mmCIF file of C-alpha atoms in Angstrom:
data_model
loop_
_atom_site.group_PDB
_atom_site.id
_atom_site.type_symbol
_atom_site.label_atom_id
_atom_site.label_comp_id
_atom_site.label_asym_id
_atom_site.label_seq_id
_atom_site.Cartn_x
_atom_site.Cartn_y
_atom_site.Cartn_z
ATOM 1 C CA UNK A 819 0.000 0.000 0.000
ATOM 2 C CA UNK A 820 2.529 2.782 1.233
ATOM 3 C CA UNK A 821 4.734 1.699 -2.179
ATOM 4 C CA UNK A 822 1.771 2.638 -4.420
ATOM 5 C CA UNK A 823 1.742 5.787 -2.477
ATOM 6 C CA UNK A 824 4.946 6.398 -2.855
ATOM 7 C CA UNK A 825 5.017 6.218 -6.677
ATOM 8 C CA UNK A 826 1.744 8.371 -7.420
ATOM 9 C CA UNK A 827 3.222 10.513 -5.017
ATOM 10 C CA UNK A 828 7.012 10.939 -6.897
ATOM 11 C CA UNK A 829 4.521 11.031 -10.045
ATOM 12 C CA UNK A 830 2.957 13.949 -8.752
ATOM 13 C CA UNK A 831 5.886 15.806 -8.269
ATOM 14 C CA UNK A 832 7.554 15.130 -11.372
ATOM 15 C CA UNK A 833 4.903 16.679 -13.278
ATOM 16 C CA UNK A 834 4.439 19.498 -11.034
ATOM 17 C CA UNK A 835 8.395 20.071 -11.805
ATOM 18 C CA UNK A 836 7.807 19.619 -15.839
ATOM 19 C CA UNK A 837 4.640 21.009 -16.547
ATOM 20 C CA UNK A 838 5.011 24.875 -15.458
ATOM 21 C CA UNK A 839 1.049 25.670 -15.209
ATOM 22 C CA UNK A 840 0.798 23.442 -12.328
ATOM 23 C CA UNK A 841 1.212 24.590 -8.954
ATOM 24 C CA UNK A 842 0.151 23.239 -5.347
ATOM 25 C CA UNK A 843 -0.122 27.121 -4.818
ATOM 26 C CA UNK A 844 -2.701 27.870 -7.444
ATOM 27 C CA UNK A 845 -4.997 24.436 -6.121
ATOM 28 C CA UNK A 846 -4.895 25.814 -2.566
ATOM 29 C CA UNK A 847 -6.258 29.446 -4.025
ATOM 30 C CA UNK A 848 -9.395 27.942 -5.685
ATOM 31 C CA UNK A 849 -12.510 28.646 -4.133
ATOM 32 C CA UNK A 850 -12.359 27.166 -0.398
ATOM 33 C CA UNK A 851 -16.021 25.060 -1.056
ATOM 34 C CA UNK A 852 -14.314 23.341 -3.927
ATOM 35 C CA UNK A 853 -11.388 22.625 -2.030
ATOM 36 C CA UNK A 854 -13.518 20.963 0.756
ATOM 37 C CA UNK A 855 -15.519 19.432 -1.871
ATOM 38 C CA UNK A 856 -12.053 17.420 -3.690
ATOM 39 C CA UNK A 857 -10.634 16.672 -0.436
ATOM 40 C CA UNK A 858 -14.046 14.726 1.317
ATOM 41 C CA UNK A 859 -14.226 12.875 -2.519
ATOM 42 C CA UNK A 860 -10.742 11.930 -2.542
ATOM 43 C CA UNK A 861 -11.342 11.063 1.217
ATOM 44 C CA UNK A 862 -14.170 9.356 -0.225
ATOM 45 C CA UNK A 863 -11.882 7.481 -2.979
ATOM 46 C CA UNK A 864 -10.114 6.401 -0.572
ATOM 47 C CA UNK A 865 -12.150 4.838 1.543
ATOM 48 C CA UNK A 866 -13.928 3.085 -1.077
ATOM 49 C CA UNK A 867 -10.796 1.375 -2.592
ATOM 50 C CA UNK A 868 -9.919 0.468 1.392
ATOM 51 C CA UNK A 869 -13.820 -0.993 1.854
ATOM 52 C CA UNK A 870 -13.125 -3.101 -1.706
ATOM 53 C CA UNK A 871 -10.620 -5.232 0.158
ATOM 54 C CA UNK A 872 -13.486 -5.498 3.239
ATOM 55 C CA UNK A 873 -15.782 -6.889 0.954
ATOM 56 C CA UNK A 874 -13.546 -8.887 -1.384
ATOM 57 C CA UNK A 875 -12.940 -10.919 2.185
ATOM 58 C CA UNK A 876 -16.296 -11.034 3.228
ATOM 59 C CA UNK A 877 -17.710 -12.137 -0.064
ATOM 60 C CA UNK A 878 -14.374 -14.659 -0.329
ATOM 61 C CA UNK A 879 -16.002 -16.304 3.003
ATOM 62 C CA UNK A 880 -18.330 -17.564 1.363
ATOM 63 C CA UNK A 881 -17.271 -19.264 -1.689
ATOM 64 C CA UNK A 882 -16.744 -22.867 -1.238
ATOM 65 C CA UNK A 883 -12.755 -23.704 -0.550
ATOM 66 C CA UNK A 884 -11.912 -25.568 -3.725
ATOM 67 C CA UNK A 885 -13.644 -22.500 -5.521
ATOM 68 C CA UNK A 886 -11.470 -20.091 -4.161
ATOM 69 C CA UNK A 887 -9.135 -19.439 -7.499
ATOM 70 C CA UNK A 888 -12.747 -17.798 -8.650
ATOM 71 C CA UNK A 889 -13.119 -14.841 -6.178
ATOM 72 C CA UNK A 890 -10.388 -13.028 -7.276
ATOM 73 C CA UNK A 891 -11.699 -12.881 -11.102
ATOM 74 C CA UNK A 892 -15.519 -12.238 -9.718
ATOM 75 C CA UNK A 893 -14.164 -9.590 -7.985
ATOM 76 C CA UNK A 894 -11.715 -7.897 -10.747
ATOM 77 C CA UNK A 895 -14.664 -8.707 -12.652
ATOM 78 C CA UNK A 896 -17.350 -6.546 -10.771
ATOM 79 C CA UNK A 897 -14.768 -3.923 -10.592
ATOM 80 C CA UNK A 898 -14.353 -3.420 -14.281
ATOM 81 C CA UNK A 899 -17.968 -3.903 -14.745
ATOM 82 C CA UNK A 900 -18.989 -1.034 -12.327
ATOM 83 C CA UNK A 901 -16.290 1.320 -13.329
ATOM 84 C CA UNK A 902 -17.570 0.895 -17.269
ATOM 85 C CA UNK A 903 -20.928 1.019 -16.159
ATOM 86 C CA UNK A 904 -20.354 4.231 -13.891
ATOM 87 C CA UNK A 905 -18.382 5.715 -17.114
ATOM 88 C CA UNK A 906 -21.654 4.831 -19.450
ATOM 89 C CA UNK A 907 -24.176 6.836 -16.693
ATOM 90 C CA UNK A 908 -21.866 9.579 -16.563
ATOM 91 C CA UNK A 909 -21.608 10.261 -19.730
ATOM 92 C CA UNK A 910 -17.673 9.765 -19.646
ATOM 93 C CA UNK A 911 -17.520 8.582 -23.158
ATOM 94 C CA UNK A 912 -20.014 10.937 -24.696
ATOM 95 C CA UNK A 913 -17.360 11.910 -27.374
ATOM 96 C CA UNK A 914 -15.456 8.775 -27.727
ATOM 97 C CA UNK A 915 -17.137 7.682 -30.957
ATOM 98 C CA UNK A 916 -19.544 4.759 -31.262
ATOM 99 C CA UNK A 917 -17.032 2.421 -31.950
ATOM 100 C CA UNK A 918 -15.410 2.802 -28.392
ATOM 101 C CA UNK A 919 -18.535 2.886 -26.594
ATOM 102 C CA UNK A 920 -19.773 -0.509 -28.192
ATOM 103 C CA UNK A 921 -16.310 -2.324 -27.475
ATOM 104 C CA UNK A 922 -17.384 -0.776 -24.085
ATOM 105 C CA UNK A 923 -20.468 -2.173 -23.982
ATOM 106 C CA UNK A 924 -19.725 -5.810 -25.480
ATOM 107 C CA UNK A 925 -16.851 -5.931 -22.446
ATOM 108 C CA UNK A 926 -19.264 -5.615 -20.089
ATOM 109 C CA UNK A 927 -22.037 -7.977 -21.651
ATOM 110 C CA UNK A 928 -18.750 -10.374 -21.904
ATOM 111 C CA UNK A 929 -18.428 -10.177 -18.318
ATOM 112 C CA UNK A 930 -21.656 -10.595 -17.260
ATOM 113 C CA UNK A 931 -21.864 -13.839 -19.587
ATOM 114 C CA UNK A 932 -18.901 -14.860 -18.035
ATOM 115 C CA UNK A 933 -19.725 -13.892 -14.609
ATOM 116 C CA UNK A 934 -23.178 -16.132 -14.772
ATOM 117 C CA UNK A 935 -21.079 -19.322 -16.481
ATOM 118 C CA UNK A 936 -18.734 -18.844 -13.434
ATOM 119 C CA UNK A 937 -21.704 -19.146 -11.022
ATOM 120 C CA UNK A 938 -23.504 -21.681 -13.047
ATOM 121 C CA UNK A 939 -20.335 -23.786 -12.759
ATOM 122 C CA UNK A 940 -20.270 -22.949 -8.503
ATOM 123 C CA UNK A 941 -23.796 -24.177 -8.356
ATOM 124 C CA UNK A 942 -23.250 -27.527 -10.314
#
């Protein structure tokens, strides 16, 4: 955890070095409400990615023990799914093209597919 961190962190201040329009300076002299308003959603970010891990365990629990290769690709699974499903509601691709959006869109019918033969094979 503290080496990703520590990477996004060096990343971060590499481009503030190279790119001379960005400055920690001119983020902390934005409007104070939308300073509040990044740092409770990256708080929020944050504690999302931590509660993934919560979750990943609990729903690991209960998957039968010689199933357990399967919970890690449900749950990479899910997490694609959601984020291109979160990307489709909020319009994220709105001028990617149609050809994008359908690869887009056949990834995450893919997944469900796949997601249901997974299960299927569980139940069986």
């Amino acid at each position: 955890m503290g080496g990703g961190a520590l990477v996004n962190l060096g990343f971060c201040f590499i481009r503030l070095a190279k790119v001379k329009n960005l400055s920690i300076k001119a983020d902390f002299s934005l409007a104070k409400p939308l300073i509040v308003s990044n740092i409770l959603l990256s708080a929020l970010g944050g504690l999302m990615w931590y509660l993934q891990f919560f979750f990943y365990a609990w729903g690991h629990a209960s998957i039968p023990a010689q199933y357990d290769y399967m919970s890690w690709m449900l749950h990479m699974s899910f997490y694609v799914l959601c984020g291109g499903l979160v990307g489709l509601v909020l319009k994220e691709w709105k001028n990617a093209g149609i050809r994008p959006v359908s690869v887009l869109s056949l990834g995450c019918v893919v997944i469900i597919i796949a997601a249901n033969i997974v299960g299927l094979g569980m139940a069986s």
